[in-house]
JSON list of C-alpha atoms in Angstrom, two decimals:
[
{"chain": "A", "resi": 191, "resn": "MET", "atom": "CA", "xyz": [-5.92, -106.71, 25.00]},
{"chain": "A", "resi": 192, "resn": "THR", "atom": "CA", "xyz": [-4.45, -109.95, 23.40]},
{"chain": "A", "resi": 193, "resn": "PRO", "atom": "CA", "xyz": [-0.82, -110.78, 22.50]},
{"chain": "A", "resi": 194, "resn": "SER", "atom": "CA", "xyz": [-2.27, -110.33, 18.77]},
{"chain": "A", "resi": 195, "resn": "ILE", "atom": "CA", "xyz": [-2.23, -106.74, 18.48]},
{"chain": "A", "resi": 196, "resn": "PHE", "atom": "CA", "xyz": [1.65, -106.93, 19.13]},
{"chain": "A", "resi": 197, "resn": "ASP", "atom": "CA", "xyz": [2.02, -109.57, 16.56]},
{"chain": "A", "resi": 198, "resn": "LEU", "atom": "CA", "xyz": [4.36, -108.28, 13.33]},
{"chain": "A", "resi": 199, "resn": "SER", "atom": "CA", "xyz": [3.75, -111.64, 11.49]},
{"chain": "A", "resi": 200, "resn": "GLY", "atom": "CA", "xyz": [3.60, -111.11, 7.74]},
{"chain": "A", "resi": 201, "resn": "ARG", "atom": "CA", "xyz": [5.08, -107.52, 8.18]},
{"chain": "A", "resi": 202, "resn": "THR", "atom": "CA", "xyz": [8.02, -106.44, 6.51]},
{"chain": "A", "resi": 203, "resn": "ALA", "atom": "CA", "xyz": [10.46, -103.63, 8.67]},
{"chain": "A", "resi": 204, "resn": "LEU", "atom": "CA", "xyz": [13.64, -101.84, 7.12]},
{"chain": "A", "resi": 205, "resn": "VAL", "atom": "CA", "xyz": [15.91, -100.82, 10.17]},
{"chain": "A", "resi": 206, "resn": "THR", "atom": "CA", "xyz": [18.62, -98.05, 9.24]},
{"chain": "A", "resi": 207, "resn": "GLY", "atom": "CA", "xyz": [21.96, -98.45, 11.18]},
{"chain": "A", "resi": 208, "resn": "ALA", "atom": "CA", "xyz": [20.99, -101.52, 12.10]},
{"chain": "A", "resi": 209, "resn": "GLY", "atom": "CA", "xyz": [24.61, -103.43, 12.18]},
{"chain": "A", "resi": 210, "resn": "GLN", "atom": "CA", "xyz": [24.73, -102.71, 15.97]},
{"chain": "A", "resi": 211, "resn": "GLY", "atom": "CA", "xyz": [23.54, -100.54, 19.24]},
{"chain": "A", "resi": 212, "resn": "ILE", "atom": "CA", "xyz": [19.95, -99.37, 19.12]},
{"chain": "A", "resi": 213, "resn": "GLY", "atom": "CA", "xyz": [19.36, -100.49, 15.66]},
{"chain": "A", "resi": 214, "resn": "LEU", "atom": "CA", "xyz": [20.39, -104.22, 16.12]},
{"chain": "A", "resi": 215, "resn": "ALA", "atom": "CA", "xyz": [18.24, -104.55, 19.13]},
{"chain": "A", "resi": 216, "resn": "ILE", "atom": "CA", "xyz": [15.17, -102.95, 17.71]},
{"chain": "A", "resi": 217, "resn": "ALA", "atom": "CA", "xyz": [15.84, -105.30, 14.55]},
{"chain": "A", "resi": 218, "resn": "ARG", "atom": "CA", "xyz": [16.30, -108.36, 16.81]},
{"chain": "A", "resi": 219, "resn": "GLY", "atom": "CA", "xyz": [13.26, -107.40, 18.70]},
{"chain": "A", "resi": 220, "resn": "LEU", "atom": "CA", "xyz": [11.17, -107.03, 15.43]},
{"chain": "A", "resi": 221, "resn": "ALA", "atom": "CA", "xyz": [12.05, -110.23, 14.36]},
{"chain": "A", "resi": 222, "resn": "ALA", "atom": "CA", "xyz": [11.15, -111.84, 17.45]},
{"chain": "A", "resi": 223, "resn": "ALA", "atom": "CA", "xyz": [7.70, -110.17, 17.42]},
{"chain": "A", "resi": 224, "resn": "GLY", "atom": "CA", "xyz": [7.43, -111.93, 13.71]},
{"chain": "A", "resi": 225, "resn": "ALA", "atom": "CA", "xyz": [8.54, -109.46, 11.38]},
{"chain": "A", "resi": 226, "resn": "ARG", "atom": "CA", "xyz": [10.97, -110.14, 8.53]},
{"chain": "A", "resi": 227, "resn": "VAL", "atom": "CA", "xyz": [13.56, -107.35, 8.96]},
{"chain": "A", "resi": 228, "resn": "VAL", "atom": "CA", "xyz": [15.78, -105.76, 6.24]},
{"chain": "A", "resi": 229, "resn": "LEU", "atom": "CA", "xyz": [18.99, -104.43, 8.07]},
{"chain": "A", "resi": 230, "resn": "ASN", "atom": "CA", "xyz": [20.74, -101.43, 6.68]},
{"chain": "A", "resi": 231, "resn": "GLY", "atom": "CA", "xyz": [24.01, -99.74, 7.28]},
{"chain": "A", "resi": 232, "resn": "ARG", "atom": "CA", "xyz": [27.29, -99.17, 5.16]},
{"chain": "A", "resi": 233, "resn": "ASP", "atom": "CA", "xyz": [29.24, -101.83, 6.79]},
{"chain": "A", "resi": 234, "resn": "THR", "atom": "CA", "xyz": [28.84, -105.06, 5.37]},
{"chain": "A", "resi": 235, "resn": "ALA", "atom": "CA", "xyz": [30.43, -107.16, 7.60]},
{"chain": "A", "resi": 236, "resn": "LYS", "atom": "CA", "xyz": [28.34, -105.81, 10.49]},
{"chain": "A", "resi": 237, "resn": "LEU", "atom": "CA", "xyz": [25.14, -106.40, 8.66]},
{"chain": "A", "resi": 238, "resn": "GLU", "atom": "CA", "xyz": [26.13, -110.20, 8.02]},
{"chain": "A", "resi": 239, "resn": "ARG", "atom": "CA", "xyz": [26.71, -110.70, 12.06]},
{"chain": "A", "resi": 240, "resn": "ALA", "atom": "CA", "xyz": [23.96, -109.03, 12.85]},
{"chain": "A", "resi": 241, "resn": "ALA", "atom": "CA", "xyz": [21.74, -110.99, 10.37]},
{"chain": "A", "resi": 242, "resn": "ALA", "atom": "CA", "xyz": [23.27, -114.28, 11.63]},
{"chain": "A", "resi": 243, "resn": "LEU", "atom": "CA", "xyz": [22.30, -113.56, 15.07]},
{"chain": "A", "resi": 244, "resn": "ILE", "atom": "CA", "xyz": [18.56, -113.07, 13.91]},
{"chain": "A", "resi": 245, "resn": "ARG", "atom": "CA", "xyz": [18.36, -116.11, 12.03]},
{"chain": "A", "resi": 246, "resn": "GLU", "atom": "CA", "xyz": [20.29, -118.16, 14.64]},
{"chain": "A", "resi": 247, "resn": "ALA", "atom": "CA", "xyz": [17.37, -116.95, 17.01]},
{"chain": "A", "resi": 248, "resn": "GLY", "atom": "CA", "xyz": [14.39, -118.38, 14.52]},
{"chain": "A", "resi": 249, "resn": "GLY", "atom": "CA", "xyz": [13.94, -114.81, 12.82]},
{"chain": "A", "resi": 250, "resn": "GLU", "atom": "CA", "xyz": [13.85, -113.87, 9.24]},
{"chain": "A", "resi": 251, "resn": "ALA", "atom": "CA", "xyz": [16.85, -111.22, 8.12]},
{"chain": "A", "resi": 252, "resn": "ASP", "atom": "CA", "xyz": [17.58, -109.82, 5.12]},
{"chain": "A", "resi": 253, "resn": "MET", "atom": "CA", "xyz": [20.49, -106.86, 4.20]},
{"chain": "A", "resi": 254, "resn": "MET", "atom": "CA", "xyz": [20.33, -103.82, 2.17]},
{"chain": "A", "resi": 255, "resn": "PRO", "atom": "CA", "xyz": [23.37, -101.73, 2.64]},
{"chain": "A", "resi": 256, "resn": "PHE", "atom": "CA", "xyz": [23.06, -97.98, 0.94]},
{"chain": "A", "resi": 257, "resn": "ASP", "atom": "CA", "xyz": [24.36, -94.82, 2.11]},
{"chain": "A", "resi": 258, "resn": "VAL", "atom": "CA", "xyz": [21.09, -93.05, 3.71]},
{"chain": "A", "resi": 259, "resn": "THR", "atom": "CA", "xyz": [22.72, -89.69, 3.30]},
{"chain": "A", "resi": 260, "resn": "ASP", "atom": "CA", "xyz": [22.57, -90.38, -0.57]},
{"chain": "A", "resi": 261, "resn": "ALA", "atom": "CA", "xyz": [19.07, -89.35, -1.85]},
{"chain": "A", "resi": 262, "resn": "ALA", "atom": "CA", "xyz": [19.75, -91.57, -4.98]},
{"chain": "A", "resi": 263, "resn": "ALA", "atom": "CA", "xyz": [21.25, -94.31, -3.17]},
{"chain": "A", "resi": 264, "resn": "VAL", "atom": "CA", "xyz": [18.44, -94.30, -0.90]},
{"chain": "A", "resi": 265, "resn": "ARG", "atom": "CA", "xyz": [15.56, -94.19, -3.85]},
{"chain": "A", "resi": 266, "resn": "GLU", "atom": "CA", "xyz": [17.50, -97.22, -5.36]},
{"chain": "A", "resi": 267, "resn": "GLY", "atom": "CA", "xyz": [17.89, -99.55, -2.52]},
{"chain": "A", "resi": 268, "resn": "VAL", "atom": "CA", "xyz": [14.13, -98.78, -1.24]},
{"chain": "A", "resi": 269, "resn": "ALA", "atom": "CA", "xyz": [13.10, -99.56, -4.75]},
{"chain": "A", "resi": 270, "resn": "ARG", "atom": "CA", "xyz": [15.00, -103.10, -4.41]},
{"chain": "A", "resi": 271, "resn": "ILE", "atom": "CA", "xyz": [13.83, -104.03, -1.22]},
{"chain": "A", "resi": 272, "resn": "GLU", "atom": "CA", "xyz": [9.98, -103.70, -2.38]},
{"chain": "A", "resi": 273, "resn": "ARG", "atom": "CA", "xyz": [10.81, -105.47, -5.78]},
{"chain": "A", "resi": 274, "resn": "GLU", "atom": "CA", "xyz": [12.94, -108.27, -4.36]},
{"chain": "A", "resi": 275, "resn": "ILE", "atom": "CA", "xyz": [11.87, -108.52, -0.67]},
{"chain": "A", "resi": 276, "resn": "GLY", "atom": "CA", "xyz": [8.46, -107.34, -0.20]},
{"chain": "A", "resi": 277, "resn": "PRO", "atom": "CA", "xyz": [6.33, -104.01, 0.24]},
{"chain": "A", "resi": 278, "resn": "LEU", "atom": "CA", "xyz": [7.76, -102.22, 3.61]},
{"chain": "A", "resi": 279, "resn": "THR", "atom": "CA", "xyz": [5.01, -102.01, 6.43]},
{"chain": "A", "resi": 280, "resn": "ILE", "atom": "CA", "xyz": [7.48, -100.69, 9.03]},
{"chain": "A", "resi": 281, "resn": "LEU", "atom": "CA", "xyz": [10.28, -98.45, 9.02]},
{"chain": "A", "resi": 282, "resn": "VAL", "atom": "CA", "xyz": [13.05, -97.57, 11.66]},
{"chain": "A", "resi": 283, "resn": "ASN", "atom": "CA", "xyz": [15.02, -94.51, 11.15]},
{"chain": "A", "resi": 284, "resn": "ASN", "atom": "CA", "xyz": [17.66, -95.09, 13.39]},
{"chain": "A", "resi": 285, "resn": "ALA", "atom": "CA", "xyz": [21.15, -94.33, 11.43]},
{"chain": "A", "resi": 286, "resn": "GLY", "atom": "CA", "xyz": [22.84, -91.47, 13.37]},
{"chain": "A", "resi": 287, "resn": "ILE", "atom": "CA", "xyz": [26.22, -90.27, 14.68]},
{"chain": "A", "resi": 288, "resn": "GLN", "atom": "CA", "xyz": [27.71, -87.94, 17.78]},
{"chain": "A", "resi": 289, "resn": "HIS", "atom": "CA", "xyz": [30.73, -85.82, 17.41]},
{"chain": "A", "resi": 290, "resn": "ARG", "atom": "CA", "xyz": [31.81, -83.68, 20.68]},
{"chain": "A", "resi": 291, "resn": "ALA", "atom": "CA", "xyz": [33.73, -80.35, 20.78]},
{"chain": "A", "resi": 292, "resn": "PRO", "atom": "CA", "xyz": [33.01, -77.14, 22.51]},
{"chain": "A", "resi": 293, "resn": "LEU", "atom": "CA", "xyz": [30.45, -75.09, 19.87]},
{"chain": "A", "resi": 294, "resn": "GLU", "atom": "CA", "xyz": [33.02, -72.44, 19.25]},
{"chain": "A", "resi": 295, "resn": "ASP", "atom": "CA", "xyz": [35.69, -74.82, 17.98]},
{"chain": "A", "resi": 296, "resn": "PHE", "atom": "CA", "xyz": [33.02, -77.02, 15.95]},
{"chain": "A", "resi": 297, "resn": "ALA", "atom": "CA", "xyz": [34.41, -77.64, 12.54]},
{"chain": "A", "resi": 298, "resn": "ASP", "atom": "CA", "xyz": [32.02, -76.90, 9.47]},
{"chain": "A", "resi": 299, "resn": "GLU", "atom": "CA", "xyz": [32.34, -80.55, 7.92]},
{"chain": "A", "resi": 300, "resn": "ASP", "atom": "CA", "xyz": [31.30, -81.88, 11.59]},
{"chain": "A", "resi": 301, "resn": "TRP", "atom": "CA", "xyz": [28.33, -79.93, 11.51]},
{"chain": "A", "resi": 302, "resn": "HIS", "atom": "CA", "xyz": [27.33, -81.00, 8.17]},
{"chain": "A", "resi": 303, "resn": "ARG", "atom": "CA", "xyz": [28.04, -84.73, 8.62]},
{"chain": "A", "resi": 304, "resn": "ILE", "atom": "CA", "xyz": [25.72, -84.80, 11.61]},
{"chain": "A", "resi": 305, "resn": "ILE", "atom": "CA", "xyz": [22.96, -83.15, 9.95]},
{"chain": "A", "resi": 306, "resn": "ARG", "atom": "CA", "xyz": [23.45, -85.15, 6.81]},
{"chain": "A", "resi": 307, "resn": "THR", "atom": "CA", "xyz": [23.78, -88.31, 9.08]},
{"chain": "A", "resi": 308, "resn": "ASN", "atom": "CA", "xyz": [20.84, -87.80, 11.80]},
{"chain": "A", "resi": 309, "resn": "LEU", "atom": "CA", "xyz": [18.35, -85.35, 9.84]},
{"chain": "A", "resi": 310, "resn": "ASP", "atom": "CA", "xyz": [18.73, -85.76, 6.02]},
{"chain": "A", "resi": 311, "resn": "SER", "atom": "CA", "xyz": [18.86, -89.20, 6.49]},
{"chain": "A", "resi": 312, "resn": "VAL", "atom": "CA", "xyz": [15.02, -89.30, 7.82]},
{"chain": "A", "resi": 313, "resn": "TYR", "atom": "CA", "xyz": [13.98, -86.99, 5.43]},
{"chain": "A", "resi": 314, "resn": "TYR", "atom": "CA", "xyz": [15.22, -89.44, 2.51]},
{"chain": "A", "resi": 315, "resn": "VAL", "atom": "CA", "xyz": [14.46, -92.86, 3.68]},
{"chain": "A", "resi": 316, "resn": "GLY", "atom": "CA", "xyz": [11.23, -91.63, 5.46]},
{"chain": "A", "resi": 317, "resn": "GLN", "atom": "CA", "xyz": [9.83, -89.97, 1.97]},
{"chain": "A", "resi": 318, "resn": "THR", "atom": "CA", "xyz": [10.90, -92.56, -0.09]},
{"chain": "A", "resi": 319, "resn": "VAL", "atom": "CA", "xyz": [9.55, -95.39, 1.83]},
{"chain": "A", "resi": 320, "resn": "ALA", "atom": "CA", "xyz": [6.13, -93.33, 2.26]},
{"chain": "A", "resi": 321, "resn": "ARG", "atom": "CA", "xyz": [5.73, -93.06, -1.53]},
{"chain": "A", "resi": 322, "resn": "HIS", "atom": "CA", "xyz": [5.49, -96.84, -1.51]},
{"chain": "A", "resi": 323, "resn": "MET", "atom": "CA", "xyz": [3.39, -96.78, 1.72]},
{"chain": "A", "resi": 324, "resn": "ILE", "atom": "CA", "xyz": [0.72, -94.09, 0.11]},
{"chain": "A", "resi": 325, "resn": "PRO", "atom": "CA", "xyz": [-0.97, -96.23, -2.29]},
{"chain": "A", "resi": 326, "resn": "ARG", "atom": "CA", "xyz": [-1.25, -99.31, 0.10]},
{"chain": "A", "resi": 327, "resn": "GLY", "atom": "CA", "xyz": [-3.02, -97.02, 2.60]},
{"chain": "A", "resi": 328, "resn": "TYR", "atom": "CA", "xyz": [-0.96, -98.13, 5.75]},
{"chain": "A", "resi": 329, "resn": "GLY", "atom": "CA", "xyz": [2.51, -97.93, 7.40]},
{"chain": "A", "resi": 330, "resn": "LYS", "atom": "CA", "xyz": [4.31, -97.39, 10.44]},
{"chain": "A", "resi": 331, "resn": "ILE", "atom": "CA", "xyz": [7.47, -95.09, 10.57]},
{"chain": "A", "resi": 332, "resn": "ILE", "atom": "CA", "xyz": [9.47, -94.93, 13.52]},
{"chain": "A", "resi": 333, "resn": "ASN", "atom": "CA", "xyz": [12.32, -92.07, 14.10]},
{"chain": "A", "resi": 334, "resn": "ILE", "atom": "CA", "xyz": [14.66, -92.39, 16.64]},
{"chain": "A", "resi": 335, "resn": "CYS", "atom": "CA", "xyz": [14.90, -89.24, 18.45]},
{"chain": "A", "resi": 336, "resn": "SER", "atom": "CA", "xyz": [16.73, -88.73, 21.79]},
{"chain": "A", "resi": 337, "resn": "VAL", "atom": "CA", "xyz": [16.54, -87.20, 24.96]},
{"chain": "A", "resi": 338, "resn": "ILE", "atom": "CA", "xyz": [18.73, -84.67, 23.32]},
{"chain": "A", "resi": 339, "resn": "SER", "atom": "CA", "xyz": [15.61, -83.64, 20.94]},
{"chain": "A", "resi": 340, "resn": "GLU", "atom": "CA", "xyz": [14.46, -81.64, 24.38]},
{"chain": "A", "resi": 341, "resn": "LEU", "atom": "CA", "xyz": [17.36, -81.12, 26.49]},
{"chain": "A", "resi": 342, "resn": "ALA", "atom": "CA", "xyz": [20.75, -79.88, 26.01]},
{"chain": "A", "resi": 343, "resn": "ARG", "atom": "CA", "xyz": [24.46, -80.97, 27.34]},
{"chain": "A", "resi": 344, "resn": "PRO", "atom": "CA", "xyz": [27.81, -78.69, 26.46]},
{"chain": "A", "resi": 345, "resn": "THR", "atom": "CA", "xyz": [29.68, -79.66, 23.64]},
{"chain": "A", "resi": 346, "resn": "ILE", "atom": "CA", "xyz": [26.98, -81.70, 21.71]},
{"chain": "A", "resi": 347, "resn": "ALA", "atom": "CA", "xyz": [24.72, -78.76, 20.54]},
{"chain": "A", "resi": 348, "resn": "PRO", "atom": "CA", "xyz": [24.87, -79.65, 16.60]},
{"chain": "A", "resi": 349, "resn": "TYR", "atom": "CA", "xyz": [23.69, -83.34, 17.88]},
{"chain": "A", "resi": 350, "resn": "ALA", "atom": "CA", "xyz": [20.96, -81.54, 19.79]},
{"chain": "A", "resi": 351, "resn": "ALA", "atom": "CA", "xyz": [19.97, -79.38, 16.83]},
{"chain": "A", "resi": 352, "resn": "SER", "atom": "CA", "xyz": [19.66, -82.71, 14.57]},
{"chain": "A", "resi": 353, "resn": "LYS", "atom": "CA", "xyz": [17.63, -84.26, 17.21]},
{"chain": "A", "resi": 354, "resn": "GLY", "atom": "CA", "xyz": [15.46, -81.71, 17.88]},
{"chain": "A", "resi": 355, "resn": "ALA", "atom": "CA", "xyz": [14.58, -81.24, 13.97]},
{"chain": "A", "resi": 356, "resn": "VAL", "atom": "CA", "xyz": [14.19, -85.22, 14.06]},
{"chain": "A", "resi": 357, "resn": "LYS", "atom": "CA", "xyz": [11.41, -84.53, 16.89]},
{"chain": "A", "resi": 358, "resn": "MET", "atom": "CA", "xyz": [9.54, -81.91, 14.65]},
{"chain": "A", "resi": 359, "resn": "LEU", "atom": "CA", "xyz": [10.13, -83.68, 11.33]},
{"chain": "A", "resi": 360, "resn": "THR", "atom": "CA", "xyz": [8.34, -86.54, 13.13]},
{"chain": "A", "resi": 361, "resn": "LYS", "atom": "CA", "xyz": [5.46, -84.58, 13.75]},
{"chain": "A", "resi": 362, "resn": "GLY", "atom": "CA", "xyz": [5.22, -83.00, 10.24]},
{"chain": "A", "resi": 363, "resn": "MET", "atom": "CA", "xyz": [5.41, -86.37, 8.82]},
{"chain": "A", "resi": 364, "resn": "ALA", "atom": "CA", "xyz": [2.42, -87.53, 11.01]},
{"chain": "A", "resi": 365, "resn": "ALA", "atom": "CA", "xyz": [0.39, -84.10, 9.74]},
{"chain": "A", "resi": 366, "resn": "ASP", "atom": "CA", "xyz": [1.36, -84.90, 6.20]},
{"chain": "A", "resi": 367, "resn": "TRP", "atom": "CA", "xyz": [1.06, -88.69, 5.81]},
{"chain": "A", "resi": 368, "resn": "GLY", "atom": "CA", "xyz": [-1.96, -89.45, 8.28]},
{"chain": "A", "resi": 369, "resn": "ARG", "atom": "CA", "xyz": [-4.38, -89.23, 5.73]},
{"chain": "A", "resi": 370, "resn": "HIS", "atom": "CA", "xyz": [-2.71, -92.17, 3.92]},
{"chain": "A", "resi": 371, "resn": "GLY", "atom": "CA", "xyz": [-2.90, -94.40, 6.89]},
{"chain": "A", "resi": 372, "resn": "ILE", "atom": "CA", "xyz": [0.84, -94.00, 7.68]},
{"chain": "A", "resi": 373, "resn": "ARG", "atom": "CA", "xyz": [1.45, -93.36, 11.52]},
{"chain": "A", "resi": 374, "resn": "VAL", "atom": "CA", "xyz": [4.98, -91.58, 12.33]},
{"chain": "A", "resi": 375, "resn": "ASN", "atom": "CA", "xyz": [6.16, -91.76, 16.04]},
{"chain": "A", "resi": 376, "resn": "GLY", "atom": "CA", "xyz": [9.41, -91.16, 17.83]},
{"chain": "A", "resi": 377, "resn": "ILE", "atom": "CA", "xyz": [11.36, -92.89, 20.45]},
{"chain": "A", "resi": 378, "resn": "GLY", "atom": "CA", "xyz": [13.62, -91.13, 22.53]},
{"chain": "A", "resi": 379, "resn": "PRO", "atom": "CA", "xyz": [16.16, -92.88, 24.15]},
{"chain": "A", "resi": 380, "resn": "GLY", "atom": "CA", "xyz": [17.90, -91.67, 27.21]},
{"chain": "A", "resi": 381, "resn": "PHE", "atom": "CA", "xyz": [21.50, -92.69, 28.09]},
{"chain": "A", "resi": 382, "resn": "PHE", "atom": "CA", "xyz": [22.12, -96.21, 26.65]},
{"chain": "A", "resi": 383, "resn": "ALA", "atom": "CA", "xyz": [25.04, -98.34, 27.09]},
{"chain": "A", "resi": 384, "resn": "THR", "atom": "CA", "xyz": [25.94, -98.30, 23.35]},
{"chain": "A", "resi": 385, "resn": "GLU", "atom": "CA", "xyz": [29.23, -98.34, 21.40]},
{"chain": "A", "resi": 386, "resn": "MET", "atom": "CA", "xyz": [28.58, -94.44, 20.42]},
{"chain": "A", "resi": 387, "resn": "ASN", "atom": "CA", "xyz": [28.42, -93.94, 24.21]},
{"chain": "A", "resi": 388, "resn": "ALA", "atom": "CA", "xyz": [31.66, -96.14, 25.32]},
{"chain": "A", "resi": 389, "resn": "ALA", "atom": "CA", "xyz": [33.58, -93.28, 26.47]},
{"chain": "A", "resi": 390, "resn": "LEU", "atom": "CA", "xyz": [31.18, -91.74, 28.78]},
{"chain": "A", "resi": 391, "resn": "VAL", "atom": "CA", "xyz": [30.49, -95.37, 30.16]},
{"chain": "A", "resi": 392, "resn": "ALA", "atom": "CA", "xyz": [34.09, -95.67, 30.85]},
{"chain": "A", "resi": 393, "resn": "ASN", "atom": "CA", "xyz": [34.04, -92.18, 32.34]},
{"chain": "A", "resi": 394, "resn": "ALA", "atom": "CA", "xyz": [33.58, -92.70, 36.34]},
{"chain": "A", "resi": 395, "resn": "ASP", "atom": "CA", "xyz": [32.64, -89.15, 37.06]},
{"chain": "A", "resi": 396, "resn": "PHE", "atom": "CA", "xyz": [29.67, -88.76, 34.20]},
{"chain": "A", "resi": 397, "resn": "SER", "atom": "CA", "xyz": [28.39, -92.29, 35.13]},
{"chain": "A", "resi": 398, "resn": "ALA", "atom": "CA", "xyz": [27.92, -91.14, 38.81]},
{"chain": "A", "resi": 399, "resn": "TRP", "atom": "CA", "xyz": [26.41, -87.93, 37.70]},
{"chain": "A", "resi": 400, "resn": "LEU", "atom": "CA", "xyz": [23.81, -89.78, 35.53]},
{"chain": "A", "resi": 401, "resn": "VAL", "atom": "CA", "xyz": [23.25, -92.33, 38.08]},
{"chain": "A", "resi": 402, "resn": "LYS", "atom": "CA", "xyz": [22.02, -89.51, 40.32]},
{"chain": "A", "resi": 403, "resn": "ARG", "atom": "CA", "xyz": [20.49, -87.61, 37.31]},
{"chain": "A", "resi": 404, "resn": "THR", "atom": "CA", "xyz": [17.95, -90.29, 36.44]},
{"chain": "A", "resi": 405, "resn": "PRO", "atom": "CA", "xyz": [15.52, -91.31, 38.74]},
{"chain": "A", "resi": 406, "resn": "LEU", "atom": "CA", "xyz": [15.78, -95.07, 37.89]},
{"chain": "A", "resi": 407, "resn": "GLY", "atom": "CA", "xyz": [19.54, -94.53, 38.95]},
{"chain": "A", "resi": 408, "resn": "ARG", "atom": "CA", "xyz": [21.22, -96.36, 35.99]},
{"chain": "A", "resi": 409, "resn": "TRP", "atom": "CA", "xyz": [22.29, -96.70, 32.19]},
{"chain": "A", "resi": 410, "resn": "GLY", "atom": "CA", "xyz": [19.54, -97.94, 29.81]},
{"chain": "A", "resi": 411, "resn": "GLU", "atom": "CA", "xyz": [20.22, -101.34, 28.27]},
{"chain": "A", "resi": 412, "resn": "VAL", "atom": "CA", "xyz": [19.33, -101.56, 24.29]},
{"chain": "A", "resi": 413, "resn": "ASP", "atom": "CA", "xyz": [17.02, -104.24, 24.85]},
{"chain": "A", "resi": 414, "resn": "GLU", "atom": "CA", "xyz": [14.75, -101.80, 26.91]},
{"chain": "A", "resi": 415, "resn": "LEU", "atom": "CA", "xyz": [13.72, -100.08, 23.68]},
{"chain": "A", "resi": 416, "resn": "VAL", "atom": "CA", "xyz": [12.23, -103.00, 22.24]},
{"chain": "A", "resi": 417, "resn": "GLY", "atom": "CA", "xyz": [8.95, -102.75, 23.71]},
{"chain": "A", "resi": 418, "resn": "ALA", "atom": "CA", "xyz": [8.43, -99.38, 22.75]},
{"chain": "A", "resi": 419, "resn": "ALA", "atom": "CA", "xyz": [9.47, -100.38, 18.95]},
{"chain": "A", "resi": 420, "resn": "ILE", "atom": "CA", "xyz": [7.10, -103.40, 18.59]},
{"chain": "A", "resi": 421, "resn": "PHE", "atom": "CA", "xyz": [4.27, -101.47, 20.33]},
{"chain": "A", "resi": 422, "resn": "LEU", "atom": "CA", "xyz": [4.90, -98.44, 17.93]},
{"chain": "A", "resi": 423, "resn": "SER", "atom": "CA", "xyz": [5.25, -101.10, 14.75]},
{"chain": "A", "resi": 424, "resn": "ALA", "atom": "CA", "xyz": [2.05, -103.18, 15.70]},
{"chain": "A", "resi": 425, "resn": "PRO", "atom": "CA", "xyz": [-1.65, -102.64, 15.73]},
{"chain": "A", "resi": 426, "resn": "ALA", "atom": "CA", "xyz": [-1.60, -101.79, 19.22]},
{"chain": "A", "resi": 427, "resn": "SER", "atom": "CA", "xyz": [-0.67, -98.17, 18.16]},
{"chain": "A", "resi": 428, "resn": "ASP", "atom": "CA", "xyz": [-3.04, -97.70, 15.23]},
{"chain": "A", "resi": 429, "resn": "PHE", "atom": "CA", "xyz": [-4.29, -94.31, 16.76]},
{"chain": "A", "resi": 430, "resn": "VAL", "atom": "CA", "xyz": [-0.74, -93.03, 17.90]},
{"chain": "A", "resi": 431, "resn": "THR", "atom": "CA", "xyz": [0.81, -90.68, 15.50]},
{"chain": "A", "resi": 432, "resn": "GLY", "atom": "CA", "xyz": [2.66, -87.82, 16.10]},
{"chain": "A", "resi": 433, "resn": "HIS", "atom": "CA", "xyz": [4.21, -88.63, 19.44]},
{"chain": "A", "resi": 434, "resn": "VAL", "atom": "CA", "xyz": [7.85, -89.37, 20.99]},
{"chain": "A", "resi": 435, "resn": "LEU", "atom": "CA", "xyz": [7.83, -91.87, 23.00]},
{"chain": "A", "resi": 436, "resn": "TYR", "atom": "CA", "xyz": [10.88, -91.20, 25.77]},
{"chain": "A", "resi": 437, "resn": "VAL", "atom": "CA", "xyz": [12.20, -94.27, 27.10]},
{"chain": "A", "resi": 438, "resn": "ASP", "atom": "CA", "xyz": [14.87, -92.68, 29.39]},
{"chain": "A", "resi": 439, "resn": "GLY", "atom": "CA", "xyz": [14.27, -93.71, 33.07]},
{"chain": "A", "resi": 440, "resn": "GLY", "atom": "CA", "xyz": [12.81, -90.50, 33.80]},
{"chain": "A", "resi": 441, "resn": "VAL", "atom": "CA", "xyz": [15.34, -87.97, 32.79]},
{"chain": "A", "resi": 442, "resn": "THR", "atom": "CA", "xyz": [13.08, -86.14, 30.81]},
{"chain": "A", "resi": 443, "resn": "ALA", "atom": "CA", "xyz": [10.50, -86.01, 33.79]},
{"chain": "A", "resi": 444, "resn": "SER", "atom": "CA", "xyz": [13.05, -84.77, 36.62]},
{"chain": "A", "resi": 445, "resn": "LEU", "atom": "CA", "xyz": [15.02, -81.93, 37.31]}
]
């Protein structure tokens, strides 16, 4: 093993939901490993701040804001990246939302909003990028799954449905596109201290439960996802596809 198998120099990576949290951490990590990163999201101000952080650290960062739940906008945005920035070698489908409510009280629109953002976007962006990768015979796609791809908790059944579907879509993409040299894998974060989980982090009872439930005894920090993202983006994982790598402090391994 040599460091070169983790080198991403000369590669271009699109990261959706890159303005904050997990997406920003992964984008910064890929840039530090040598990739030119394209930051996607709908909040231009957040993307500008994220790009500035990456450039200040010596990385290359571009912005391409578009709505990942809009198939036409995805096709136009990816075409612009390919035309104006360069061919995509890496895609990280990270955009996602959460909404908590008892399932019997869940509003139809909240269900559809979660499915559009967490699942439809993975299909739209993954398919669009793959259509560009296929003629080139190589690509790496990483879909951000969750421990909730495997487990469930009260009040988040629609989120669990979306993330379980992303896990299986990841396997389906791997099965369809492996013959074209495209590797498709997932990362399944456990409980991480992110903006989306701020209310849970602030909840002393939940945090105490989580510490006891997690073999490593703490919340995850977003930078701890970077190694998995670099591995699945780099030549080091060229014979890995259809796999979900859980980065969860042991949650899925323990009752």
